[in-house]
XYZ file of C-alpha atoms in Angstrom:
568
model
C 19.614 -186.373 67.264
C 17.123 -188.175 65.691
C 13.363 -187.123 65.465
C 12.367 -189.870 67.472
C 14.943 -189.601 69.560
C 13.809 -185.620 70.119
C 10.437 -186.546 71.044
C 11.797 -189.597 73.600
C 13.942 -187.086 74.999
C 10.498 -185.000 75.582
C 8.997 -187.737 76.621
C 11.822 -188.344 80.073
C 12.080 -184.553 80.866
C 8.156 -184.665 80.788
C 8.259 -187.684 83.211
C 10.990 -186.347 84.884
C 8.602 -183.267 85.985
C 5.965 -185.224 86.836
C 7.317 -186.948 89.791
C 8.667 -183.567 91.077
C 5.431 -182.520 92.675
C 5.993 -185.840 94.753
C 9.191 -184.943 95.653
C 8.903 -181.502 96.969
C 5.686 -181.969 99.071
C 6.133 -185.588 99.963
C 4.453 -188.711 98.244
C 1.832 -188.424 100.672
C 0.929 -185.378 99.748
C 0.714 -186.518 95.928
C -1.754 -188.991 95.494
C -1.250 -190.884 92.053
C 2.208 -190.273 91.714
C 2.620 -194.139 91.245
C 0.296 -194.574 87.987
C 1.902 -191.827 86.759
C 5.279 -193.921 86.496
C 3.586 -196.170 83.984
C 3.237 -192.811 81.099
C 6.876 -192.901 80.803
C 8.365 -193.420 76.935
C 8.870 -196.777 75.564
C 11.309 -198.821 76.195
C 11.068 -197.935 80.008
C 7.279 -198.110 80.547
C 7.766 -201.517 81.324
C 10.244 -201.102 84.053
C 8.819 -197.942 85.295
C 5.306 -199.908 85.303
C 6.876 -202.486 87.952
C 8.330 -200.066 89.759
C 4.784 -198.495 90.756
C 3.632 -202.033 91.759
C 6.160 -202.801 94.365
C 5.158 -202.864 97.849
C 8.613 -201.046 98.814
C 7.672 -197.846 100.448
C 6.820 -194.635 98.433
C 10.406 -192.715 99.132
C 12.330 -195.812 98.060
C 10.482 -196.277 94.920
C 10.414 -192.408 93.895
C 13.945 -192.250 94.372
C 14.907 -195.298 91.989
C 12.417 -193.926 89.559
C 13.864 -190.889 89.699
C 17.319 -192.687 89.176
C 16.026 -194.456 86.197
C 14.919 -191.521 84.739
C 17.973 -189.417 84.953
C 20.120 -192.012 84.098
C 17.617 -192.332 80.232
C 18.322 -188.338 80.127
C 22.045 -188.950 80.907
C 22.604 -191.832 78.010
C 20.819 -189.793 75.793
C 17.027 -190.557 73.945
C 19.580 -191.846 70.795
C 20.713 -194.482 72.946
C 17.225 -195.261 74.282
C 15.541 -194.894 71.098
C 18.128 -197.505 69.230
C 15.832 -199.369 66.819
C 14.995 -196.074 64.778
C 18.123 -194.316 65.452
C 20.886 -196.701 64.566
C 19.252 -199.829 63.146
C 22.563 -201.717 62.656
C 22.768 -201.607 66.839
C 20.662 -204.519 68.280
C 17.790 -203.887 70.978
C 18.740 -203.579 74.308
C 16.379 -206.408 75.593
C 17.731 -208.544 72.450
C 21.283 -208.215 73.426
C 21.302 -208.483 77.195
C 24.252 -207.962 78.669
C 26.718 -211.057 79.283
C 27.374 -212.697 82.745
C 30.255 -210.912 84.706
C 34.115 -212.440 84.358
C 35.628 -210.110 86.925
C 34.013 -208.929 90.515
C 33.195 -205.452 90.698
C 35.423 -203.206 93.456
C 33.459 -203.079 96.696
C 36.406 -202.629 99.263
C 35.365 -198.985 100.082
C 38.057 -197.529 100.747
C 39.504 -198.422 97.373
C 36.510 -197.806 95.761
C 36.847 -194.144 97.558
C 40.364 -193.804 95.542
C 38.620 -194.846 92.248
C 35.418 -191.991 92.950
C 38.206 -189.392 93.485
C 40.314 -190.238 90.227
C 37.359 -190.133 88.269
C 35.746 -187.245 89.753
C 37.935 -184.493 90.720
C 40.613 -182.860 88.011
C 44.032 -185.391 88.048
C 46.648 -185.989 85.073
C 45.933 -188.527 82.771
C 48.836 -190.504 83.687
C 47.534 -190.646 87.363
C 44.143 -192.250 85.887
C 45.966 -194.259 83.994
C 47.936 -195.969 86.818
C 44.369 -196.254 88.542
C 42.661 -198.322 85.886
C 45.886 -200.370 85.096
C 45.751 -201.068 88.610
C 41.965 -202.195 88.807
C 42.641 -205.023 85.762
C 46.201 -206.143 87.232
C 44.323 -206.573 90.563
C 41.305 -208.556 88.871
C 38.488 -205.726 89.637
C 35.847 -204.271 87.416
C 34.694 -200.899 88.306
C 31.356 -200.689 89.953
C 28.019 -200.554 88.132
C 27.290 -196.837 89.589
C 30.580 -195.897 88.175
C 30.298 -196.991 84.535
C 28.579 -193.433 82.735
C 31.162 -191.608 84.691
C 34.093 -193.563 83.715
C 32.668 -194.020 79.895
C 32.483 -190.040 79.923
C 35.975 -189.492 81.178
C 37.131 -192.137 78.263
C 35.275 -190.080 75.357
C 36.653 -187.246 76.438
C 40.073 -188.407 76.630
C 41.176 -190.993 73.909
C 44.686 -191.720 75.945
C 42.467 -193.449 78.750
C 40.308 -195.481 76.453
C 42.013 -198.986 76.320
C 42.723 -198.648 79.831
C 39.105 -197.616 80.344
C 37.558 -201.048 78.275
C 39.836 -203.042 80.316
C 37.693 -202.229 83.775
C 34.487 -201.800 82.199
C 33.310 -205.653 82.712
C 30.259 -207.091 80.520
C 27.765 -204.266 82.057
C 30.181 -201.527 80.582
C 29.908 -203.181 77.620
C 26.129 -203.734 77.007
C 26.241 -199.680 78.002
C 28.229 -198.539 75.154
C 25.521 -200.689 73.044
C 23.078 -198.853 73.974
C 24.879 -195.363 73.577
C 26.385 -194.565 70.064
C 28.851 -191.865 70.855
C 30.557 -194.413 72.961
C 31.145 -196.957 70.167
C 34.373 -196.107 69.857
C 35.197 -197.190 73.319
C 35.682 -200.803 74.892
C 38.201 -202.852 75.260
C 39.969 -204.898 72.384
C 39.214 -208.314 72.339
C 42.485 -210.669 72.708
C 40.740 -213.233 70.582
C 38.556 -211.540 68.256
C 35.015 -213.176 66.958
C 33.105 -212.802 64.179
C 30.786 -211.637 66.713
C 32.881 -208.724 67.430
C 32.990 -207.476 63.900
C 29.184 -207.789 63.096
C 27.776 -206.795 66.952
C 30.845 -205.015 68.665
C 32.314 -201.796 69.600
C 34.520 -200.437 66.507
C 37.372 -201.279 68.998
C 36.273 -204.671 68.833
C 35.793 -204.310 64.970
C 39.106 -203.096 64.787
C 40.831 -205.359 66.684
C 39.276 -208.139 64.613
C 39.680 -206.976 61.466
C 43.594 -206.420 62.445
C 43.410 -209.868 63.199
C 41.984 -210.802 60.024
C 44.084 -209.275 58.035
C 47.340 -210.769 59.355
C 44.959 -214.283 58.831
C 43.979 -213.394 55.560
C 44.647 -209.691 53.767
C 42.682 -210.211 50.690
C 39.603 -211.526 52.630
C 39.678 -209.033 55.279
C 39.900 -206.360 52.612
C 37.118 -207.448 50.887
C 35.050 -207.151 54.233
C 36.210 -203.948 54.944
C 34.864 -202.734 51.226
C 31.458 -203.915 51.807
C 30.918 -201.806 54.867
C 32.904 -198.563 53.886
C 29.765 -197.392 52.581
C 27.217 -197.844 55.474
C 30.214 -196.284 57.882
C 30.526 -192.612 59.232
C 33.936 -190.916 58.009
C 35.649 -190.757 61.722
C 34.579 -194.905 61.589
C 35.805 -195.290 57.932
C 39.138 -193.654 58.591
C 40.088 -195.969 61.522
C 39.051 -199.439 59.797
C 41.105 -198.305 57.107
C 44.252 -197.557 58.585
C 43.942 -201.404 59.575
C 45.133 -202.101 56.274
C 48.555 -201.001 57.418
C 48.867 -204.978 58.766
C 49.684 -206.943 55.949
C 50.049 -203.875 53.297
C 50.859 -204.782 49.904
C 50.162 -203.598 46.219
C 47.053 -205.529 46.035
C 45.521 -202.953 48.286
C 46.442 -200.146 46.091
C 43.096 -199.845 43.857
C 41.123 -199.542 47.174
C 43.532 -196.936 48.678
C 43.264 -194.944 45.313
C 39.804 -195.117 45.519
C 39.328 -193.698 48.534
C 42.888 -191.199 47.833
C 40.431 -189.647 44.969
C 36.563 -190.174 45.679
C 36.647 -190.389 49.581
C 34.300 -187.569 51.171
C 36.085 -187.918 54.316
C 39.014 -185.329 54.792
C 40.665 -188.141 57.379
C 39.875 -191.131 55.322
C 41.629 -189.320 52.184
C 44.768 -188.663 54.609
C 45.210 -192.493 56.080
C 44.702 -193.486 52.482
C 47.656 -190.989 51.059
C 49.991 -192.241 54.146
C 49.420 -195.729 53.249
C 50.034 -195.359 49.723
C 53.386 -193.774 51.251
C 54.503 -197.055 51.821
C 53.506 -198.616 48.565
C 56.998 -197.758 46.793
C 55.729 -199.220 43.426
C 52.311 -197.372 43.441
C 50.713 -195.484 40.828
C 50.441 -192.613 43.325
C 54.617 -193.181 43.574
C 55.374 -192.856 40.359
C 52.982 -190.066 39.457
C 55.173 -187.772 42.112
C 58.259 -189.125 40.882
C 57.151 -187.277 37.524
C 55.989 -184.095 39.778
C 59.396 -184.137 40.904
C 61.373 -185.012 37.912
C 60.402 -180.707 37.070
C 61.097 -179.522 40.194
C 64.335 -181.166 41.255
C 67.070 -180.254 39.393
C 71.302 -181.402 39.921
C 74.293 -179.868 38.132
C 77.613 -180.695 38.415
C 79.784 -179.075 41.147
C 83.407 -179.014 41.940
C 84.779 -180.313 38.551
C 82.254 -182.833 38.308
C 83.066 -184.861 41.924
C 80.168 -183.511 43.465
C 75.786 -182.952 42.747
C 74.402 -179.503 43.254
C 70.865 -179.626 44.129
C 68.260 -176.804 43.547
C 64.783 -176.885 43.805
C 61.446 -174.893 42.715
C 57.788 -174.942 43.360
C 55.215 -175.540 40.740
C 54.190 -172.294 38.961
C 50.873 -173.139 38.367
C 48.361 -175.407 40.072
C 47.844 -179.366 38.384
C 44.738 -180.390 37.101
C 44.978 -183.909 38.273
C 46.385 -182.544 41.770
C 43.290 -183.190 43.917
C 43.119 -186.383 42.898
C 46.101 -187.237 43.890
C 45.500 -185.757 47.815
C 46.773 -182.039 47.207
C 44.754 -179.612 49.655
C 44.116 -176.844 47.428
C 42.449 -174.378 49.350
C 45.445 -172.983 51.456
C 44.259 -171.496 54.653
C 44.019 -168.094 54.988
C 47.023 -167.518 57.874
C 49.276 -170.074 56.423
C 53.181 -168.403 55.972
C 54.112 -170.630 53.298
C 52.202 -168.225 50.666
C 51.200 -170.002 47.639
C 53.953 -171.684 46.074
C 55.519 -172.659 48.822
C 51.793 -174.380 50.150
C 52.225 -176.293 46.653
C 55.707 -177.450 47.255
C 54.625 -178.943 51.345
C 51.801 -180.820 49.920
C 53.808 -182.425 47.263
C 57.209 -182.687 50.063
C 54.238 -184.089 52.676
C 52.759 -186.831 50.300
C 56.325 -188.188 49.254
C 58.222 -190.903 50.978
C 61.065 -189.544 52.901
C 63.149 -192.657 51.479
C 62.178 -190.742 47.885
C 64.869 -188.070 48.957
C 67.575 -190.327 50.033
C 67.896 -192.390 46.989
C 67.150 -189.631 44.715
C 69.970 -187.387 46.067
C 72.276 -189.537 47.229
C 72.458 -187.533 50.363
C 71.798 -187.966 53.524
C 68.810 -187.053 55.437
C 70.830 -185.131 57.858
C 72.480 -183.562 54.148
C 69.267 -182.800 53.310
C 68.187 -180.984 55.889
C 71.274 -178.512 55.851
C 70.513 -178.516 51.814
C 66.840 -177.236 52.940
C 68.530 -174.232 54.929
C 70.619 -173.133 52.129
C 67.642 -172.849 49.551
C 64.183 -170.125 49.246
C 61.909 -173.350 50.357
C 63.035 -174.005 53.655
C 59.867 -174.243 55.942
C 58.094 -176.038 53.330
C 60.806 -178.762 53.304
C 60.824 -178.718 56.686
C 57.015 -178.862 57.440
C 57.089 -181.359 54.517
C 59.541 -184.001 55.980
C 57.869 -183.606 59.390
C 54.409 -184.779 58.169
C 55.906 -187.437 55.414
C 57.399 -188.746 59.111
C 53.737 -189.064 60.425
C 53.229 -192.120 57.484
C 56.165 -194.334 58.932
C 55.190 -197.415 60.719
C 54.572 -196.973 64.519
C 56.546 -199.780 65.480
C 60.012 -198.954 66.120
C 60.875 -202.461 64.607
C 59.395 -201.959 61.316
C 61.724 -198.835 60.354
C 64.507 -199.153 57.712
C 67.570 -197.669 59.391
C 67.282 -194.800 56.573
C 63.911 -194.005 57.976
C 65.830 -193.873 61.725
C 68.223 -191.530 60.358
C 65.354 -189.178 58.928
C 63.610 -189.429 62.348
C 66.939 -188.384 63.974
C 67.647 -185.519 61.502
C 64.438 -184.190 61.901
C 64.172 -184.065 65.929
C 67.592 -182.576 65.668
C 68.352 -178.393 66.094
C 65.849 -177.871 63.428
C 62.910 -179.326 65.041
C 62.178 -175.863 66.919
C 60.021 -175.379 64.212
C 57.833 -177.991 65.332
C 55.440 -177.957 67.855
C 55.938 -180.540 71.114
C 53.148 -182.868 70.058
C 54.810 -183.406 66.683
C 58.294 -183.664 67.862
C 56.551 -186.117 70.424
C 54.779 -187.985 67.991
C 58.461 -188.774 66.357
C 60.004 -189.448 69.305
C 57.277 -192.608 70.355
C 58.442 -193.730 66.531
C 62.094 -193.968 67.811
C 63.927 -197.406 69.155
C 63.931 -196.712 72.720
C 67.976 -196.770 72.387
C 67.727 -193.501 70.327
C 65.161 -192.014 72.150
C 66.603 -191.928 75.078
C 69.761 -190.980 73.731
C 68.286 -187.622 72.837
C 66.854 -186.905 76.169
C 69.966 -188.135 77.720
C 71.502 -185.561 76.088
C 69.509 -182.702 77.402
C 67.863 -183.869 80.532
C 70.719 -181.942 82.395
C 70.588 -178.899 81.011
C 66.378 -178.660 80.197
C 64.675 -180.961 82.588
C 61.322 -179.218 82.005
C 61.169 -179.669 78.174
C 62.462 -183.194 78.502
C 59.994 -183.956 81.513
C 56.916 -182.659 78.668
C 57.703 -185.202 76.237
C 58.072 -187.577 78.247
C 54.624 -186.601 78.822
C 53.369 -186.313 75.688
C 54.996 -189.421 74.419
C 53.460 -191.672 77.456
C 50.305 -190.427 75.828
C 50.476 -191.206 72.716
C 51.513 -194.913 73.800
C 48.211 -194.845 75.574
C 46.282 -193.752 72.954
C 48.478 -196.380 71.039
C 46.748 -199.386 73.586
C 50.474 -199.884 75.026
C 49.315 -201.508 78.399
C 52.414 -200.045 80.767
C 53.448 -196.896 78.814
C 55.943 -195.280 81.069
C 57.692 -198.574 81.054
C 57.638 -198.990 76.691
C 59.450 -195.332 76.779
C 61.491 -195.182 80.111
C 64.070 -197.754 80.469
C 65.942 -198.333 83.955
C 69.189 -196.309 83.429
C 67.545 -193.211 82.317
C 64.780 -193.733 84.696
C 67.238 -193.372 87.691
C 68.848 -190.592 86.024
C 65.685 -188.790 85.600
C 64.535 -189.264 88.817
C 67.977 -188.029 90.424
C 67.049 -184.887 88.239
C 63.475 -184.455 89.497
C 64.978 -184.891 92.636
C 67.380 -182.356 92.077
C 65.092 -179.811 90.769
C 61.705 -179.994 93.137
C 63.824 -179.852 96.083
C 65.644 -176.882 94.766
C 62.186 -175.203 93.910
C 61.220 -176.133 97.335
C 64.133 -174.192 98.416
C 63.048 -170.883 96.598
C 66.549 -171.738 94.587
C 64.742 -171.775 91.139
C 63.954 -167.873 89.559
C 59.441 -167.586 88.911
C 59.773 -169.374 85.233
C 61.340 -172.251 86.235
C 58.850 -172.497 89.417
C 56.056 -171.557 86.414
C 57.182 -174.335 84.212
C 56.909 -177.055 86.928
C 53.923 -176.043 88.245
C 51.990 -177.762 85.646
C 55.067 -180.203 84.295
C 55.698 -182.070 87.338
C 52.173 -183.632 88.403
C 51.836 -184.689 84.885
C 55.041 -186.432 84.455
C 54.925 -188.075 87.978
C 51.631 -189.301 87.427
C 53.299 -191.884 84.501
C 56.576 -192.602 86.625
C 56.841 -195.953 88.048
C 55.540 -196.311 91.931
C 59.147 -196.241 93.124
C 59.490 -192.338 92.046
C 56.829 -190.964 94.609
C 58.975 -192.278 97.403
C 61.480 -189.721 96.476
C 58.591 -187.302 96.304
C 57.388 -188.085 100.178
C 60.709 -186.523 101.206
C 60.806 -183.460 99.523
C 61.316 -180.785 102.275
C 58.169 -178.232 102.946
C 58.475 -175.087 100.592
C 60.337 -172.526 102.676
C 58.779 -169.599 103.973
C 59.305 -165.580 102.726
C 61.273 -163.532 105.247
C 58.574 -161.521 104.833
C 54.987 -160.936 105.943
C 53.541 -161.243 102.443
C 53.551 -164.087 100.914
C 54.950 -163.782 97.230
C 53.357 -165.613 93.693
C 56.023 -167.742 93.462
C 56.056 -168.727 97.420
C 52.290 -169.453 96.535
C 52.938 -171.472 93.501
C 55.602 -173.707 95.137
C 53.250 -174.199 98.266
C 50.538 -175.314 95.608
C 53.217 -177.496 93.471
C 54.250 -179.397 96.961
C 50.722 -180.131 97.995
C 49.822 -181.410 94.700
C 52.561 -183.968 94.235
C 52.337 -185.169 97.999
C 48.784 -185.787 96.792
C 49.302 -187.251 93.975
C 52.319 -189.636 95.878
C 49.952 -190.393 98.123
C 47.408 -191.579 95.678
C 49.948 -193.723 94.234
C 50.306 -195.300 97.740
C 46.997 -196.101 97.890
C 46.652 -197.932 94.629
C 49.668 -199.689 95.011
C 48.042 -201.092 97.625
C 44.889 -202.168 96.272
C 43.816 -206.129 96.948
C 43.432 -208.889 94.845
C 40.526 -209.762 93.453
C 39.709 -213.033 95.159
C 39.689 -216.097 92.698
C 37.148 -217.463 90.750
């Protein structure tokens, strides 16, 4: 925090205080409560100064000042203090905010849904479905609701699109005000130059996306001139915009950064990027790093390649500057060669292997098995995977093929996230093929990624996420599953792991199904009672598991059924 934002923040508390007295004894009791409204901080004496003049009676007005001045603590005295603290955001009275497109939700019991989805502990994908609901319907959320809703967005990035949808022109001029919520907001479908000098940095990014598929060079250029006045986490996003339109001309830039960047994150979007810069000075120095380490000799009279493969002995001068992490960290297994031979394995295109080999990726991997290196190949490949486009579309079918070989038997190395993360890279055709394939036999494990990989869609912006990964075959396969397995658990027919494994699986994955799913879940038969007196853990766990997915059905109901906005 600032210093003037330190002594602002003084400044409320001490204001805060001084209407207490008031409170507690009654403002007839407290004679000059009301000019004591006007000593609040700048930029609220003003407000707080017309506040003591109205004729409204004394409770009213103590309670709204009150309300004012929890709601200055609650931004934050940054947010209030914005002219010294973050010059490049405008004044709140310069900037007002702009008239309201969208009603706000005043039905109330709709509005009573909304309070409890943002209040009490639900999954993600429940929240979701809420505010997806809101901006199908036409509804903003309510002004009361906007901190709360902003809060729940910073802390989870997955609802933060879905949040900026809802948020309506008050929302907006809120995150102005509040710099820790710049990141939030929705993107703007037709981006403005307005956007890029005054908006969010979802605004900023969606526009400089936009530019760039306008105009690469110029957007690039614009992007330069503010890299310096940015904070890392800011630089790092804006940079990985550079993905649209990618070419060699943005290879000084990317080098730049690659070698001089401050910014651990900024450093690592710039190495992926280069990833996919084939003719790239950062290519062709690892070619040479690998023209040492990769060895072939004949095998089998000549009709076959024998592959070996060694880590550097020593460490490269030049390796840092090329986006090597040096310092291993102290826990890592790898040991020191082998941490040498991931970063260079992690900074290579996985294409690199392919066409220098001549084997496949799936080749590869059983080559990996067969040699000292293994888990450094292996943790290697996985995060060279993390650079490939994130549109299934853009993906050579060699880079399909790595994707496959890597989520294959060997991806129990890997944790969920990262096999999840690979997974939302998939076509859907050979994503769900690999579910498909295990559904049956591990429901739970399937039902987590599916999880994990609605997520990441929603982190991605993907409006309807369960829909971009489920399609309608699998999704009545999956539900015949489900179906299969709660009512079972229901039963008492599943053993205490099983029961343990849904009890946190199954709210989270229904809460992303489609609204026909919780149907199924209204008729799952009551838990069934111990023979005797005691009631076991597991009796207790499947009691709790029932009551929370009726609620969470029932939820559903209710949002389903939420009116349209009228029109106009």
């Amino acid at each position: 925090m600032s210093t003037t934002g330190v002594m602002l923040d003084a400044a409320v508390s001490a204001a805060l205080e001084r209407l207490l007295p008031a409170a507690l004894v009654g403002t007839e009791r407290a004679p000059g409560w009301r000019a004591a409204l006007s000593a609040a901080p700048a930029p609220l004496n003003g407000l707080m100064a017309a506040l003591a003049a109205t004729p409204d009676e004394d409770a009213a007005v103590l309670l709204r000042a009150a309300g004012v001045l929890a709601l200055a603590a609650r931004i934050g005295a940054d947010g209030l203090a914005l002219p010294a603290a973050a010059a490049e955001i405008p004044a709140a009275d310069a900037l007002p905010a702009r008239p309201e497109r969208r009603p706000a939700l005043a039905d109330p019991s709709s509005r009573a849904v909304v309070e409890t989805l943002l209040q009490d502990d639900w999954p993600t994908g429940l929240r979701h479905a809420m505010l997806r609901r809101l901006a199908e319907r036409g509804w903003r959320l309510p002004a009361a609701l906007l901190p709360q809703a902003l809060e729940l967005a910073q802390r989870e990035p997955a609802l933060r699109a879905a949040v900026g949808a809802v948020i309506g022109e008050r929302g907006a001029w809120l995150i102005r005000q509040q710099p820790r919520w710049r990141q939030l907001g929705e993107a703007p479908a037709q981006p403005t130059e307005a956007d890029w000098t005054d908006g969010t940095l979802t605004a900023r990014l969606a526009f400089l996306r936009h530019a760039r598929a306008q105009d690469a060079a110029a957007a690039r250029a614009r992007l330069e001139a503010e890299l310096g006045q940015l904070a890392a986490a800011e630089r790092a996003q804006l940079v990985e915009a550079l993905a649209v339109g990618l070419s060699m001309a943005d290879e000084p830039l990317l080098m730049r950064l690659l070698q001089r960047d401050r910014g651990g994150e900024v450093r690592a979007v710039a190495a992926r990027l280069l990833q996919r810069l084939p003719d790239s000075a950062q290519a062709g120095w690892l070619a040479a790093q690998w023209d040492a380490l990769l060895k072939s000799e004949s095998a089998w009279l000549g009709l076959k390649r024998r592959w070996t493969i060694e880590p550097p002995a020593a460490e490269g001068a030049d390796w840092k500057a090329h986006g090597l992490d040096l310092q291993r960290p102290r826990h890592d297994g790898l040991g020191e060669r082998g941490w040498w031979l991931f970063q260079l394995v992690r900074l290579t295109p996985l294409s690199f292997w392919t066409t220098r080999t001549g084997l496949t990726p799936a080749d590869l991997m059983a080559w990996a098995k067969g040699t000292d290196w293994k888990d450094a190949l292996r943790r290697g490949w996985f995060e060279a995977a993390q650079a490939l486009p994130d549109d299934p579309a853009a993906l050579a079918s060699v880079e399909v093929e790595w994707l496959l070989a890597l989520l294959g038997r060997d991806a129990r190395g890997a944790s969920v996230s990262e096999q999840a993360a690979l997974r939302r890279r998939l076509p859907p055709a050979q994503r769900t093929a690999l579910w498909r394939t295990r559904l049956a036999g591990d429901p739970v494990e399937v039902a987590g990624e599916i999880v994990l990989v609605c997520e990441q869609a929603a982190l991605a912006g993907v409006p309807d996420p369960a829909g971009s990964v489920l399609d309608a075959a699998f999704l009545a396969e999956l539900g015949a599953v489900l179906e299969a397995q709660w009512s079972a658990l229901c039963a008492g027919q599943l053993d205490d792991r099983r029961c343990n494994d849904w009890l946190g699986r199954a709210p989270a994955l229904l809460a992303w199904l489609p609204a026909g799913v919780p149907g199924r879940v209204e008729a799952l038969p009551e838990p069934v009672n111990p023979t005797d007196a005691a009631v076991s853990w597991a009796q207790q766990q499947r009691t709790t598991l029932h009551a929370r997915l009726q609620r969470i059905a029932a939820l559903r109901r209710a949002l389903e059924a939420l009116p349209a906005a009228p029109a106009g």
